[in-house]
PDB file of C-alpha atoms and ligand atoms in Angstrom:
ATOM      1  CA  MET A   1      71.072  95.822 110.563  1.00 64.00           C
ATOM      2  CA  ASP A   2      69.137  93.538 107.913  1.00 69.00           C
ATOM      3  CA  GLU A   3      67.354  95.192 105.985  1.00 78.00           C
ATOM      4  CA  GLY A   4      65.092  93.160 104.176  1.00 84.00           C
ATOM      5  CA  LEU A   5      65.376  91.277 100.822  1.00 87.00           C
ATOM      6  CA  ASP A   6      64.332  93.720  99.004  1.00 90.00           C
ATOM      7  CA  PHE A   7      66.876  95.903 100.249  1.00 92.00           C
ATOM      8  CA  ALA A   8      69.367  92.936  99.900  1.00 93.00           C
ATOM      9  CA  VAL A   9      68.982  92.027  96.333  1.00 93.00           C
ATOM     10  CA  LYS A  10      69.445  95.740  94.998  1.00 95.00           C
ATOM     11  CA  TYR A  11      71.873  96.293  97.291  1.00 96.00           C
ATOM     12  CA  PRO A  12      74.002  92.829  97.153  1.00 95.00           C
ATOM     13  CA  PHE A  13      77.522  93.534  98.529  1.00 94.00           C
ATOM     14  CA  SER A  14      74.930  94.472 101.831  1.00 93.00           C
ATOM     15  CA  ASP A  15      75.078  92.990 105.378  1.00 91.00           C
ATOM     16  CA  SER A  16      71.587  91.651 104.153  1.00 92.00           C
ATOM     17  CA  ALA A  17      72.364  90.664 101.229  1.00 91.00           C
ATOM     18  CA  ARG A  18      75.417  87.836 103.527  1.00 90.00           C
ATOM     19  CA  LYS A  19      72.000  87.329 106.270  1.00 89.00           C
ATOM     20  CA  SER A  20      69.605  87.042 103.465  1.00 86.00           C
ATOM     21  CA  LEU A  21      71.687  84.108 101.753  1.00 83.00           C
ATOM     22  CA  GLY A  22      71.776  81.761 104.507  1.00 78.00           C
ATOM     23  CA  ASP A  23      73.373  77.790 102.971  1.00 77.00           C
ATOM     24  CA  ILE A  24      71.956  78.554  99.733  1.00 81.00           C
ATOM     25  CA  GLN A  25      73.922  75.973  97.421  1.00 87.00           C
ATOM     26  CA  LEU A  26      76.237  76.939  94.501  1.00 90.00           C
ATOM     27  CA  THR A  27      73.766  76.363  90.944  1.00 93.00           C
ATOM     28  CA  GLU A  28      73.637  75.378  87.393  1.00 94.00           C
ATOM     29  CA  ARG A  29      70.713  78.993  87.631  1.00 94.00           C
ATOM     30  CA  ILE A  30      73.338  81.402  89.853  1.00 95.00           C
ATOM     31  CA  VAL A  31      76.284  80.647  87.561  1.00 96.00           C
ATOM     32  CA  GLU A  32      75.197  81.300  84.583  1.00 95.00           C
ATOM     33  CA  LEU A  33      73.071  84.080  86.165  1.00 95.00           C
ATOM     34  CA  ALA A  34      76.752  85.354  87.023  1.00 96.00           C
ATOM     35  CA  VAL A  35      78.106  84.515  83.801  1.00 96.00           C
ATOM     36  CA  GLU A  36      75.514  87.241  82.491  1.00 95.00           C
ATOM     37  CA  ARG A  37      76.162  89.927  85.038  1.00 95.00           C
ATOM     38  CA  ILE A  38      80.037  90.030  84.309  1.00 95.00           C
ATOM     39  CA  ARG A  39      78.544  89.931  80.293  1.00 94.00           C
ATOM     40  CA  LYS A  40      76.495  93.145  81.091  1.00 92.00           C
ATOM     41  CA  ALA A  41      79.270  95.144  82.477  1.00 91.00           C
ATOM     42  CA  VAL A  42      82.105  93.908  79.082  1.00 88.00           C
ATOM     43  CA  ARG A  43      78.724  95.316  77.346  1.00 86.00           C
ATOM     44  CA  GLY A  44      79.022  98.420  79.431  1.00 83.00           C
ATOM     45  CA  ASP A  45      74.711  97.022  80.259  1.00 84.00           C
ATOM     46  CA  ASP A  46      74.438  99.185  83.587  1.00 84.00           C
ATOM     47  CA  SER A  47      70.263  98.040  83.431  1.00 82.00           C
ATOM     48  CA  ALA A  48      69.286  96.421  86.286  1.00 76.00           C
ATOM     49  CA  ARG A  49      67.647  93.003  86.082  1.00 77.00           C
ATOM     50  CA  VAL A  50      64.385  92.828  88.348  1.00 79.00           C
ATOM     51  CA  VAL A  51      63.112  89.794  90.115  1.00 78.00           C
ATOM     52  CA  PHE A  52      59.917  89.622  91.639  1.00 82.00           C
ATOM     53  CA  HIS A  53      59.655  86.271  92.783  1.00 87.00           C
ATOM     54  CA  GLU A  54      61.375  85.321  96.536  1.00 84.00           C
ATOM     55  CA  SER A  55      63.742  82.404  94.826  1.00 82.00           C
ATOM     56  CA  ASP A  56      64.765  84.598  92.303  1.00 88.00           C
ATOM     57  CA  LYS A  57      65.496  86.860  94.391  1.00 90.00           C
ATOM     58  CA  ARG A  58      67.976  84.954  96.418  1.00 91.00           C
ATOM     59  CA  GLU A  59      69.608  83.468  93.148  1.00 92.00           C
ATOM     60  CA  GLU A  60      70.160  86.628  92.124  1.00 93.00           C
ATOM     61  CA  ILE A  61      71.144  87.647  95.495  1.00 94.00           C
ATOM     62  CA  ALA A  62      73.569  85.215  94.347  1.00 95.00           C
ATOM     63  CA  SER A  63      74.698  85.532  91.133  1.00 96.00           C
ATOM     64  CA  PHE A  64      76.900  88.395  92.915  1.00 96.00           C
ATOM     65  CA  ALA A  65      78.456  85.970  94.890  1.00 94.00           C
ATOM     66  CA  ALA A  66      79.332  83.290  92.494  1.00 96.00           C
ATOM     67  CA  ALA A  67      80.597  86.502  89.983  1.00 96.00           C
ATOM     68  CA  ARG A  68      82.860  87.570  92.612  1.00 95.00           C
ATOM     69  CA  MET A  69      84.220  83.712  93.361  1.00 95.00           C
ATOM     70  CA  ILE A  70      84.828  83.747  89.173  1.00 96.00           C
ATOM     71  CA  LEU A  71      86.451  87.277  88.716  1.00 95.00           C
ATOM     72  CA  GLY A  72      88.808  85.912  92.502  1.00 94.00           C
ATOM     73  CA  HIS A  73      89.527  83.057  90.853  1.00 94.00           C
ATOM     74  CA  LEU A  74      90.637  84.720  87.273  1.00 92.00           C
ATOM     75  CA  ARG A  75      92.875  87.718  88.199  1.00 87.00           C
ATOM     76  CA  ASN A  76      91.390  89.889  85.370  1.00 87.00           C
ATOM     77  CA  SER A  77      92.037  93.525  85.758  1.00 82.00           C
ATOM     78  CA  TYR A  78      90.263  93.763  82.693  1.00 84.00           C
ATOM     79  CA  LEU A  79      86.766  91.983  83.546  1.00 90.00           C
ATOM     80  CA  THR A  80      87.520  92.468  87.580  1.00 91.00           C
ATOM     81  CA  ASN A  81      87.122  96.995  86.781  1.00 88.00           C
ATOM     82  CA  ARG A  82      84.581  96.556  83.953  1.00 89.00           C
ATOM     83  CA  PHE A  83      82.959  94.592  86.852  1.00 94.00           C
ATOM     84  CA  ALA A  84      83.369  96.890  89.079  1.00 93.00           C
ATOM     85  CA  ILE A  85      82.077  99.864  87.348  1.00 91.00           C
ATOM     86  CA  ASN A  86      78.988  98.846  85.761  1.00 93.00           C
ATOM     87  CA  GLU A  87      77.592  97.065  90.026  1.00 95.00           C
ATOM     88  CA  SER A  88      79.339 100.910  91.111  1.00 95.00           C
ATOM     89  CA  LYS A  89      76.823 102.557  87.653  1.00 93.00           C
ATOM     90  CA  ILE A  90      73.701  99.956  88.681  1.00 94.00           C
ATOM     91  CA  VAL A  91      74.086 101.118  92.324  1.00 95.00           C
ATOM     92  CA  ARG A  92      74.015 104.085  91.492  1.00 95.00           C
ATOM     93  CA  GLY A  93      71.352 104.273  89.174  1.00 94.00           C
ATOM     94  CA  ARG A  94      69.384 102.643  92.221  1.00 95.00           C
ATOM     95  CA  ILE A  95      70.476 105.126  94.820  1.00 95.00           C
ATOM     96  CA  ASN A  96      69.559 107.906  92.960  1.00 95.00           C
ATOM     97  CA  LYS A  97      66.073 107.191  93.294  1.00 94.00           C
ATOM     98  CA  GLU A  98      65.729 106.241  97.266  1.00 95.00           C
ATOM     99  CA  ASP A  99      64.815 108.603  99.875  1.00 94.00           C
ATOM    100  CA  GLU A 100      67.344 109.748 101.793  1.00 93.00           C
ATOM    101  CA  ARG A 101      67.341 106.767 104.833  1.00 94.00           C
ATOM    102  CA  THR A 102      67.689 104.244 102.516  1.00 95.00           C
ATOM    103  CA  VAL A 103      70.572 106.332 101.208  1.00 96.00           C
ATOM    104  CA  ASP A 104      72.429 106.459 104.345  1.00 95.00           C
ATOM    105  CA  ALA A 105      71.319 102.417 104.804  1.00 95.00           C
ATOM    106  CA  VAL A 106      73.833 101.942 101.550  1.00 96.00           C
ATOM    107  CA  ALA A 107      76.308 104.492 102.848  1.00 96.00           C
ATOM    108  CA  ALA A 108      76.757 102.208 105.719  1.00 95.00           C
ATOM    109  CA  GLN A 109      77.874  99.289 104.681  1.00 94.00           C
ATOM    110  CA  PHE A 110      80.908 101.415 103.961  1.00 94.00           C
ATOM    111  CA  GLY A 111      81.602 103.542 106.635  1.00 94.00           C
ATOM    112  CA  ILE A 112      80.436 107.101 105.688  1.00 95.00           C
ATOM    113  CA  ALA A 113      78.369 108.641 108.228  1.00 93.00           C
ATOM    114  CA  SER A 114      77.299 112.289 107.333  1.00 91.00           C
ATOM    115  CA  ALA A 115      75.846 114.207 109.882  1.00 91.00           C
ATOM    116  CA  VAL A 116      73.761 117.195 109.777  1.00 92.00           C
ATOM    117  CA  GLU A 117      74.672 120.317 111.181  1.00 90.00           C
ATOM    118  CA  ASN A 118      74.345 123.843 111.322  1.00 87.00           C
ATOM    119  CA  GLY A 119      72.400 122.974 108.082  1.00 89.00           C
ATOM    120  CA  MET A 120      75.842 121.597 106.945  1.00 93.00           C
ATOM    121  CA  MET A 121      76.088 117.625 105.628  1.00 94.00           C
ATOM    122  CA  LEU A 122      80.002 117.034 106.990  1.00 95.00           C
ATOM    123  CA  LEU A 123      81.614 113.593 106.747  1.00 95.00           C
ATOM    124  CA  ASP A 124      84.227 112.374 108.834  1.00 94.00           C
ATOM    125  CA  LEU A 125      87.687 113.542 106.967  1.00 95.00           C
ATOM    126  CA  PRO A 126      89.380 110.410 106.187  1.00 94.00           C
ATOM    127  CA  THR A 127      86.175 108.481 105.180  1.00 95.00           C
ATOM    128  CA  TYR A 128      86.311 111.456 102.642  1.00 94.00           C
ATOM    129  CA  LEU A 129      89.902 111.410 101.387  1.00 94.00           C
ATOM    130  CA  ARG A 130      89.646 106.937 101.526  1.00 93.00           C
ATOM    131  CA  TYR A 131      86.098 107.205  99.008  1.00 94.00           C
ATOM    132  CA  SER A 132      87.135 110.675  97.465  1.00 90.00           C
ATOM    133  CA  VAL A 133      87.071 110.502  93.478  1.00 85.00           C
ATOM    134  CA  ARG A 134      89.612 111.437  91.234  1.00 77.00           C
ATOM    135  CA  ASP A 135      88.751 114.796  90.287  1.00 79.00           C
ATOM    136  CA  PRO A 136      89.526 118.721  91.178  1.00 80.00           C
ATOM    137  CA  HIS A 137      86.242 118.928  92.467  1.00 85.00           C
ATOM    138  CA  TYR A 138      87.087 116.507  95.559  1.00 87.00           C
ATOM    139  CA  LYS A 139      90.619 117.627  96.054  1.00 86.00           C
ATOM    140  CA  LEU A 140      90.787 119.253  99.223  1.00 88.00           C
ATOM    141  CA  ILE A 141      92.232 122.327  98.765  1.00 86.00           C
ATOM    142  CA  ASN A 142      88.647 123.090  97.238  1.00 87.00           C
ATOM    143  CA  ARG A 143      86.755 121.826 100.408  1.00 90.00           C
ATOM    144  CA  LYS A 144      85.149 123.112 102.825  1.00 91.00           C
ATOM    145  CA  LEU A 145      86.645 121.908 106.308  1.00 91.00           C
ATOM    146  CA  PHE A 146      85.589 122.333 109.496  1.00 89.00           C
ATOM    147  CA  SER A 147      86.804 120.748 112.490  1.00 85.00           C
ATOM    148  CA  GLY A 148      88.933 117.599 111.080  1.00 87.00           C
ATOM    149  CA  ARG A 149      85.504 116.977 108.652  1.00 94.00           C
ATOM    150  CA  VAL A 150      84.675 117.975 105.206  1.00 95.00           C
ATOM    151  CA  GLU A 151      81.814 119.777 103.912  1.00 95.00           C
ATOM    152  CA  ILE A 152      79.481 117.400 101.463  1.00 94.00           C
ATOM    153  CA  ASN A 153      75.663 117.728  99.982  1.00 94.00           C
ATOM    154  CA  ALA A 154      74.042 114.999  98.546  1.00 94.00           C
ATOM    155  CA  GLU A 155      74.699 114.511  95.340  1.00 94.00           C
ATOM    156  CA  GLU A 156      78.954 114.539  96.612  1.00 95.00           C
ATOM    157  CA  LYS A 157      77.415 112.001  98.553  1.00 96.00           C
ATOM    158  CA  LYS A 158      76.094 109.764  96.288  1.00 96.00           C
ATOM    159  CA  ARG A 159      79.047 110.038  94.560  1.00 95.00           C
ATOM    160  CA  LEU A 160      81.235 108.712  97.628  1.00 95.00           C
ATOM    161  CA  VAL A 161      79.089 105.631  97.790  1.00 96.00           C
ATOM    162  CA  GLU A 162      79.884 104.994  94.165  1.00 96.00           C
ATOM    163  CA  GLU A 163      83.107 104.908  93.848  1.00 94.00           C
ATOM    164  CA  ALA A 164      83.029 103.057  98.117  1.00 96.00           C
ATOM    165  CA  VAL A 165      80.935 100.268  95.315  1.00 96.00           C
ATOM    166  CA  LYS A 166      83.719 100.231  93.178  1.00 93.00           C
ATOM    167  CA  LYS A 167      86.554 100.178  95.084  1.00 92.00           C
ATOM    168  CA  HIS A 168      84.902  97.410  97.465  1.00 93.00           C
ATOM    169  CA  ILE A 169      84.276  95.315  94.459  1.00 92.00           C
ATOM    170  CA  GLU A 170      88.128  95.286  92.925  1.00 89.00           C
ATOM    171  CA  ARG A 171      89.616  94.355  95.999  1.00 89.00           C
ATOM    172  CA  ILE A 172      88.186  91.096  95.224  1.00 89.00           C
ATOM    173  CA  PRO A 173      89.624  87.823  97.680  1.00 89.00           C
ATOM    174  CA  THR A 174      91.463  85.051  94.990  1.00 90.00           C
ATOM    175  CA  VAL A 175      89.750  81.902  95.423  1.00 90.00           C
ATOM    176  CA  LYS A 176      92.579  79.760  94.547  1.00 89.00           C
ATOM    177  CA  ASP A 177      90.543  76.463  94.153  1.00 90.00           C
ATOM    178  CA  PRO A 178      87.091  77.034  93.208  1.00 93.00           C
ATOM    179  CA  PRO A 179      84.533  74.027  92.535  1.00 93.00           C
ATOM    180  CA  ASP A 180      85.002  73.453  88.345  1.00 94.00           C
ATOM    181  CA  ILE A 181      81.646  75.471  87.455  1.00 95.00           C
ATOM    182  CA  ILE A 182      83.360  78.409  88.602  1.00 95.00           C
ATOM    183  CA  LYS A 183      86.857  77.315  87.124  1.00 95.00           C
ATOM    184  CA  ASN A 184      85.098  76.727  83.311  1.00 95.00           C
ATOM    185  CA  ALA A 185      82.809  79.742  83.418  1.00 95.00           C
ATOM    186  CA  GLY A 186      85.747  81.692  84.068  1.00 93.00           C
ATOM    187  CA  LYS A 187      87.313  80.029  81.057  1.00 92.00           C
ATOM    188  CA  GLN A 188      84.441  80.340  78.991  1.00 91.00           C
ATOM    189  CA  LEU A 189      84.512  84.756  79.977  1.00 92.00           C
ATOM    190  CA  VAL A 190      88.132  84.656  78.729  1.00 87.00           C
ATOM    191  CA  ALA A 191      87.301  83.514  75.500  1.00 86.00           C
ATOM    192  CA  GLU A 192      85.261  86.229  74.827  1.00 85.00           C
ATOM    193  CA  ILE A 193      86.632  89.113  76.042  1.00 78.00           C
ATOM    194  CA  PRO A 194      86.498  91.498  73.680  1.00 68.00           C
ATOM    195  CA  LYS A 195      90.660  91.704  71.179  1.00 61.00           C
ATOM    196  CA  THR A 196      91.571  95.141  72.000  1.00 56.00           C
ATOM    197  CA  GLU A 197      94.917  96.030  70.277  1.00 47.00           C
ATOM    198  CA  VAL A 198      96.842  99.136  71.797  1.00 50.00           C
ATOM    199  CA  ARG A 199      99.053 100.760  69.420  1.00 50.00           C
ATOM    200  CA  MET A 200     101.529 102.696  70.864  1.00 54.00           C
ATOM    201  CA  THR A 201     104.829 100.878  71.897  1.00 61.00           C
ATOM    202  CA  VAL A 202     106.385 102.798  74.307  1.00 65.00           C
ATOM    203  CA  LYS A 203     108.855 103.203  76.143  1.00 68.00           C
ATOM    204  CA  ALA A 204     111.063 104.060  78.806  1.00 67.00           C
ATOM    205  CA  GLY A 205     111.506 108.008  78.440  1.00 75.00           C
ATOM    206  CA  ASP A 206     109.910 108.557  75.452  1.00 83.00           C
ATOM    207  CA  HIS A 207     107.015 110.162  76.817  1.00 90.00           C
ATOM    208  CA  PRO A 208     107.030 112.741  80.601  1.00 92.00           C
ATOM    209  CA  PRO A 209     106.724 110.510  83.607  1.00 92.00           C
ATOM    210  CA  CYS A 210     102.675 111.985  84.356  1.00 94.00           C
ATOM    211  CA  VAL A 211     101.489 110.636  80.477  1.00 93.00           C
ATOM    212  CA  MET A 212     103.682 107.455  81.047  1.00 92.00           C
ATOM    213  CA  ARG A 213     101.856 106.507  83.733  1.00 91.00           C
ATOM    214  CA  LEU A 214      98.153 107.562  82.700  1.00 92.00           C
ATOM    215  CA  LEU A 215      99.741 104.558  79.394  1.00 91.00           C
ATOM    216  CA  GLU A 216     100.620 102.155  82.382  1.00 87.00           C
ATOM    217  CA  SER A 217      97.106 102.435  83.878  1.00 86.00           C
ATOM    218  CA  LEU A 218      95.480 102.435  80.594  1.00 86.00           C
ATOM    219  CA  LYS A 219      97.856  98.757  79.992  1.00 83.00           C
ATOM    220  CA  ASN A 220      95.895  97.989  83.522  1.00 78.00           C
ATOM    221  CA  HIS A 221      92.684  98.358  82.882  1.00 79.00           C
ATOM    222  CA  GLU A 222      92.532 101.038  85.737  1.00 79.00           C
ATOM    223  CA  ASN A 223      89.458 103.780  85.317  1.00 79.00           C
ATOM    224  CA  LEU A 224      90.705 107.006  84.839  1.00 86.00           C
ATOM    225  CA  PRO A 225      88.793 110.258  85.540  1.00 85.00           C
ATOM    226  CA  HIS A 226      87.984 112.782  82.934  1.00 87.00           C
ATOM    227  CA  HIS A 227      90.486 115.475  83.577  1.00 90.00           C
ATOM    228  CA  ALA A 228      93.264 111.935  82.894  1.00 92.00           C
ATOM    229  CA  ARG A 229      91.331 111.029  80.050  1.00 93.00           C
ATOM    230  CA  TRP A 230      91.284 115.322  77.920  1.00 94.00           C
ATOM    231  CA  PHE A 231      95.529 115.045  78.833  1.00 95.00           C
ATOM    232  CA  LEU A 232      96.349 112.084  77.575  1.00 94.00           C
ATOM    233  CA  ALA A 233      93.870 112.741  73.827  1.00 95.00           C
ATOM    234  CA  ALA A 234      94.886 116.605  73.946  1.00 94.00           C
ATOM    235  CA  TYR A 235      98.818 115.662  74.659  1.00 94.00           C
ATOM    236  CA  THR A 236      98.594 112.573  72.089  1.00 93.00           C
ATOM    237  CA  LEU A 237      96.976 115.018  69.227  1.00 93.00           C
ATOM    238  CA  ALA A 238      99.765 117.111  70.394  1.00 91.00           C
ATOM    239  CA  ILE A 239     102.318 114.885  69.452  1.00 89.00           C
ATOM    240  CA  GLY A 240     101.199 113.584  66.347  1.00 88.00           C
ATOM    241  CA  MET A 241      99.004 110.663  66.869  1.00 88.00           C
ATOM    242  CA  GLY A 242      96.594 110.211  64.941  1.00 89.00           C
ATOM    243  CA  GLU A 243      92.928 109.857  66.554  1.00 90.00           C
ATOM    244  CA  ASP A 244      92.822 106.423  65.265  1.00 88.00           C
ATOM    245  CA  ASP A 245      95.471 105.295  67.213  1.00 88.00           C
ATOM    246  CA  ILE A 246      94.367 107.391  70.076  1.00 91.00           C
ATOM    247  CA  VAL A 247      90.870 105.471  70.048  1.00 90.00           C
ATOM    248  CA  LYS A 248      92.369 102.620  70.581  1.00 87.00           C
ATOM    249  CA  LEU A 249      94.897 103.498  73.374  1.00 87.00           C
ATOM    250  CA  PHE A 250      91.918 104.440  75.609  1.00 88.00           C
ATOM    251  CA  ALA A 251      90.350 100.722  74.110  1.00 83.00           C
ATOM    252  CA  GLY A 252      92.341  99.393  77.765  1.00 77.00           C
ATOM    253  CA  ALA A 253      89.894 101.808  79.820  1.00 81.00           C
ATOM    254  CA  PRO A 254      87.719  99.058  81.552  1.00 76.00           C
ATOM    255  CA  ASP A 255      84.143 101.102  80.690  1.00 76.00           C
ATOM    256  CA  PHE A 256      85.864 101.671  76.914  1.00 80.00           C
ATOM    257  CA  SER A 257      83.373 103.043  74.216  1.00 80.00           C
ATOM    258  CA  GLU A 258      84.715 103.642  71.276  1.00 84.00           C
ATOM    259  CA  LYS A 259      81.938 106.287  69.911  1.00 86.00           C
ATOM    260  CA  ILE A 260      81.999 108.208  72.788  1.00 89.00           C
ATOM    261  CA  THR A 261      85.582 108.033  72.760  1.00 90.00           C
ATOM    262  CA  ARG A 262      85.665 108.972  69.072  1.00 93.00           C
ATOM    263  CA  TYR A 263      83.795 111.806  69.956  1.00 92.00           C
ATOM    264  CA  GLN A 264      85.075 113.408  72.428  1.00 92.00           C
ATOM    265  CA  VAL A 265      89.115 112.891  70.233  1.00 93.00           C
ATOM    266  CA  SER A 266      87.218 114.758  67.796  1.00 93.00           C
ATOM    267  CA  HIS A 267      86.043 117.465  69.449  1.00 93.00           C
ATOM    268  CA  ILE A 268      89.351 118.162  71.432  1.00 92.00           C
ATOM    269  CA  LYS A 269      91.064 118.058  68.088  1.00 92.00           C
ATOM    270  CA  LYS A 270      88.592 120.551  66.225  1.00 91.00           C
ATOM    271  CA  LYS A 271      88.369 123.488  68.998  1.00 90.00           C
ATOM    272  CA  GLY A 272      92.373 123.561  69.092  1.00 87.00           C
ATOM    273  CA  TYR A 273      93.238 122.291  72.852  1.00 89.00           C
ATOM    274  CA  SER A 274      96.448 122.662  73.908  1.00 89.00           C
ATOM    275  CA  VAL A 275      98.171 120.634  76.225  1.00 93.00           C
ATOM    276  CA  PRO A 276      98.057 121.865  79.811  1.00 93.00           C
ATOM    277  CA  SER A 277     100.888 123.309  81.770  1.00 93.00           C
ATOM    278  CA  CYS A 278     102.412 120.800  84.516  1.00 93.00           C
ATOM    279  CA  ALA A 279     100.917 123.615  87.349  1.00 93.00           C
ATOM    280  CA  THR A 280      97.692 123.254  85.720  1.00 92.00           C
ATOM    281  CA  VAL A 281      98.214 118.646  85.232  1.00 92.00           C
ATOM    282  CA  MET A 282      99.666 119.175  88.653  1.00 90.00           C
ATOM    283  CA  SER A 283      96.462 121.209  90.099  1.00 87.00           C
ATOM    284  CA  TYR A 284      94.627 117.903  88.457  1.00 87.00           C
ATOM    285  CA  GLY A 285      96.832 115.905  90.772  1.00 86.00           C
ATOM    286  CA  LEU A 286      98.196 114.001  87.553  1.00 90.00           C
ATOM    287  CA  CYS A 287     102.063 114.858  88.056  1.00 91.00           C
ATOM    288  CA  CYS A 288     104.334 112.556  89.589  1.00 90.00           C
ATOM    289  CA  ALA A 289     108.038 113.697  89.373  1.00 88.00           C
ATOM    290  CA  VAL A 290     109.655 117.040  89.497  1.00 89.00           C
ATOM    291  CA  CYS A 291     110.943 117.447  85.335  1.00 88.00           C
ATOM    292  CA  ARG A 292     111.012 120.984  85.345  1.00 87.00           C
ATOM    293  CA  ILE A 293     110.214 121.676  81.527  1.00 89.00           C
ATOM    294  CA  GLY A 294     107.098 123.903  82.059  1.00 91.00           C
ATOM    295  CA  SER A 295     104.670 121.996  80.195  1.00 93.00           C
ATOM    296  CA  PRO A 296     104.478 117.739  79.289  1.00 93.00           C
ATOM    297  CA  ILE A 297     104.567 118.390  75.806  1.00 91.00           C
ATOM    298  CA  ASN A 298     107.927 120.600  76.030  1.00 91.00           C
ATOM    299  CA  TRP A 299     108.966 117.422  77.175  1.00 88.00           C
ATOM    300  CA  HIS A 300     109.872 115.852  73.600  1.00 79.00           C
ATOM    301  CA  THR A 301     111.668 118.851  72.477  1.00 76.00           C
ATOM    302  CA  LEU A 302     114.048 119.131  75.859  1.00 75.00           C
ATOM    303  CA  GLU A 303     114.850 115.296  75.486  1.00 68.00           C
ATOM    304  CA  LYS A 304     115.745 115.652  71.865  1.00 61.00           C
ATOM    305  CA  GLY A 305     117.906 118.149  73.051  1.00 65.00           C
ATOM    306  CA  ARG A 306     119.398 116.205  75.024  1.00 65.00           C
ATOM    307  CA  LYS A 307     120.365 113.226  73.151  1.00 61.00           C
ATOM    308  CA  ASP A 308     121.207 115.310  70.347  1.00 62.00           C
ATOM    309  CA  ALA A 309     123.902 116.566  72.976  1.00 60.00           C
ATOM    310  CA  ILE A 310     124.915 112.779  74.208  1.00 60.00           C
ATOM    311  CA  ASN A 311     125.696 112.577  69.706  1.00 62.00           C
ATOM    312  CA  ALA A 312     127.627 115.105  69.480  1.00 63.00           C
ATOM    313  CA  GLU A 313     129.823 113.734  72.453  1.00 66.00           C
ATOM    314  CA  ALA A 314     130.099 110.560  71.516  1.00 61.00           C
ATOM    315  CA  ASP A 315     130.595 111.512  67.431  1.00 65.00           C
ATOM    316  CA  ASN A 316     133.312 114.159  69.648  1.00 65.00           C
ATOM    317  CA  ALA A 317     135.224 111.228  71.248  1.00 61.00           C
ATOM    318  CA  ALA A 318     135.149 109.125  68.511  1.00 61.00           C
ATOM    319  CA  LYS A 319     137.377 111.912  66.143  1.00 62.00           C
ATOM    320  CA  GLY A 320     139.652 112.198  69.184  1.00 57.00           C
TER     321      GLY A 320
HETATM  322  S1  LIG B   1     106.804 117.990  85.836  1.00 77.70           S
HETATM  323 FE1  LIG B   1     105.268 118.185  84.438  1.00 77.70          FE
HETATM  324  S2  LIG B   1     105.997 117.143  82.473  1.00 77.70           S
HETATM  325 FE2  LIG B   1     106.900 116.568  84.430  1.00 77.70          FE
HETATM  326  S3  LIG B   1     105.303 114.713  85.828  1.00 77.70           S
HETATM  327 FE3  LIG B   1     104.821 116.418  86.206  1.00 77.70          FE
HETATM  328  S4  LIG B   1     103.691 117.623  84.692  1.00 77.70           S
HETATM  329 FE4  LIG B   1     104.543 115.854  84.420  1.00 77.70          FE
END
């Protein structure tokens, strides 16, 4: 269904956007706009650009496609993840101001079609699971299910749409041999990536599997849900890492803000929160092994004990 040009500008991943592009040619102006769109994502600027003239609107839509082409060529997880998060936030800001019919039209782009029955908004389970957020609130154990459908509310539907936009953008297809104008734009962007340094050198076995997995996600510039960040901050504080080093550790997050991270780490330290137990980490959906140690923080004591036992055995063997 064609929702018109204004809808297409606001939701450049939509069918209406694809239709409105027609045979538009890639121009320097479009690539410039695409580069600026990606730069905005790196800066974390999720303000929406407003355009009035029809030609500007078409260029704006094309800039989204050109940005995807640049990212599809670069295959840079940092830029792609920042772009995915920023664009999904922009969409969220927009749908917050839309009427229900328009929200449904955006949701429909991803097959999110809820139905209201007996005063409940219901969504089929596979779609819910596809776009569900990594947050305990969205876990099935905390949801009401009716005949294979999950009850959601209007706010949650918008959150699922935001997640769907992010996932859609993260899955950018590879662009092997784009025009030179795209290759050059890509080189320019890579040269501008802030050089962040993750100081923590991690060897296999240094931390429990749940923590290793989170560190790996940060290294790959993947977004971590709130609970995962909180857990990682509490854990790294508990093992004695300094606040500055913890902040640097989070620099790999695609939506990293030094000011916010520093504030949150200090807050966790000031409150003296302890590291959650394995059962709690499991309820966050972050447990990925069966360690039988009660709490991830026990990893260190147990690992030290294990290493001491191995060393003692080696000493005894050497003494004959
Ligand atoms: S069992 Fe505990 S320490 Fe091991 S992965 Fe799960 S939460 Fe982490």
